[in-house]
């Protein structure tokens, strides 16, 4: 990945928009990012890392901290990056969450974090992604790194540069797996394991089936299984022959049993026919009695219709007699009522002239009453309108007074609203200040936490260092003791040799014949066992020292990371006091609450002013309307007075009550009396005419009913005479005998039919029984009754014997077929087992070799990582030996744990002392040189490996200030050589000497407004 154009706005210390074109570095790809402390050099790294991953260059800074403190609500915060990956151009734009000016209305609104990634061709957008998850996944696939690995390999921020050097085995392994794409080797290991497990499972399945099949047959092997199979075939043949013989015996006994059953059935049928005949002969006397009763009921039933007609005629004559009597009583009552109504009607006709005269008088009184009412209303109207006119004048004057008071009140409210509006205008700035203070508090809390972590890391590191020092002292003491024992052993051997030397004889060691100084006897005896035990102790103590030193190195790395993180957080605070921040935040929040309350009061007051203005407009209109109504009321009062005089003239000269109410009461009394007389006359006339009509109708109905009664009585007499004649003809003495014949169910025709059918069925059944009995007697005349029980027992015994033999034969045949099937399956399994045995041996061998269980005891992936790390250290050592003037070289650590979660440890070999020691023992400058050499070596190897991640860019933040002038010159030469391969190398430093050493510079400067700006400068030296 190579950056092309980076644009940042309101981001970090950059308040205004800054655009950096990296394409101008094509001829000078090694450049310096230079500027004063706190100017914003590291923020360039933050911008690149945030654009790609949504995170800052260090974990200490969160995205919420990245917005410029002085940015206003109208300023947009974003990072825009155009970059190139493998000749494909990409564009990404990302903004964090912050408070911006609301698009509608006043106040602030939350700007949500957004991102867009675009693939470009000739400057045109070909594809785009806007969801954060999709963008993150796409970036990881493009660059080959997660954010954490990107910060350890490509973007090396302050405090992170030594991470890869000081990383533990697991962290270093994860980085290298991503860089070199070694997951394919792990997948190969897993695939071989899966294949071996699959073959093993198949082989075990076949073996289990073989064991199961033989166990079912209770056989040790296939040969024994075959012998047992032959025995079962012979047994099955014997059982089949026995079953056939028993089947023949069974069929013969079944024929004898069937013949006995047939003969016995004929005797049984003859006995049943005799019983049936006797049963029907016993029913003959009862059937004769039933026939007599049925005959009498049939004769009586023939007269039922005539009896019903006679009963209906008798009932009709009785009913009509009752109706005729009721009409007679009704006619007598109507005649009396009609006579009384006629008298009332005649009286009303005599009083009609006087009633009509009273009606004329009432009409005259009604007219005078209307005039009196109008006069009274005219008086009231004149008085009312006169009072309304006076009231209208008073209301108009009061309305003018209230209007003047309202105008003064509105003016005071407008002045108050103007003052509140000025106070409320500070809300947005106070909210922004509150947001900035909260961010500062988060930084202060993070700094306090980081300081605590530094103390914990320092304590842990001190403890680990003391443990390593103690272990080293124990090891060195053991080594000295071992050397002492070895010296004693050597002296003891010399004494033994001296005891056998004589002057003039050659020494077996040096060959000399003169022995001037023979070894003296030793005071302490050293055995080989003592030496071996001490050597084991020294080896154990050395291992303990190495483990303690490695742990101290790890703790040193953790301490360095904690210190760098704490230092970065403290720098971001710019000396801010947490207590002062809390106090200022409380003041800002109090001022914000006051401003918000002023805004609320301002809005409420504006609504009150608006309502007052509306009321003022209404009051003005009401005042004008009241003045108009007062004038109208005065004119109406004059008109009412004139009307009153006119009505008084109309009533002059008549003898009437003085008061209209008295005239009204007189009129109402006389009208009520007239209405009562009118209603009484109408009621008398209606009653008379109604009763007269009803009387004549009743007379006509009585005559009709009398004629109908006479006809009904004559018809009943005729039917009575005819019924008596029919009774005699049917053989009944009277109606009582007739009714006796139809008592109970005999009156029901269906019952009589059922009795008739039952009698007929009895006759037919008797005849059938007689015929059947004669036939059965003929069939058994020449037959002898058989012993059916004996025949049944014999047939049953034969059946059971055959069934038992059949079951045994079938079971033997079923087992035989099962054994024959198992024989074929065992043969097939034998062939499969042979093929799988060969495949299992081959695949298992490969799997164990790849997973490190055999051979060199190193897994395939770990072996590849060892080789790659060796290549990285080889490339790194080419520069480290030069930069350290031949003193230091990176070596691989212990690899005894290569088949575990380890095997990628490193240590530093000091050529001056001749010993290797932990990396944590390097000084700050030495550690920087080793980290730089390792990072450059890593970039070389990654770039050279086909399929690896391309490292086109490397950024380094600080570290050069720890180098002396000569070492700095060596380090810069190494970086200049690296940029010749086409890589873009950027370093951050405030070391002034570098400005004259590196021609291409990105100068970062602070502005007078408190922000920062940046621009590229190209040349050969500082101007």
mmCIF file of C-alpha atoms in Angstrom, residues 655-660 662-663 666:
data_model
loop_
_atom_site.group_PDB
_atom_site.id
_atom_site.type_symbol
_atom_site.label_atom_id
_atom_site.label_comp_id
_atom_site.label_asym_id
_atom_site.label_seq_id
_atom_site.Cartn_x
_atom_site.Cartn_y
_atom_site.Cartn_z
ATOM 1 C CA UNK A 655 -113.256 49.751 27.901
ATOM 2 C CA UNK A 656 -110.453 47.327 28.651
ATOM 3 C CA UNK A 657 -108.375 46.456 31.690
ATOM 4 C CA UNK A 658 -105.582 48.874 32.234
ATOM 5 C CA UNK A 659 -102.944 46.195 32.346
ATOM 6 C CA UNK A 660 -102.249 43.895 29.361
ATOM 7 C CA UNK A 662 -105.434 41.366 33.040
ATOM 8 C CA UNK A 663 -106.680 41.523 29.447
ATOM 9 C CA UNK A 666 -109.712 37.466 30.606
#
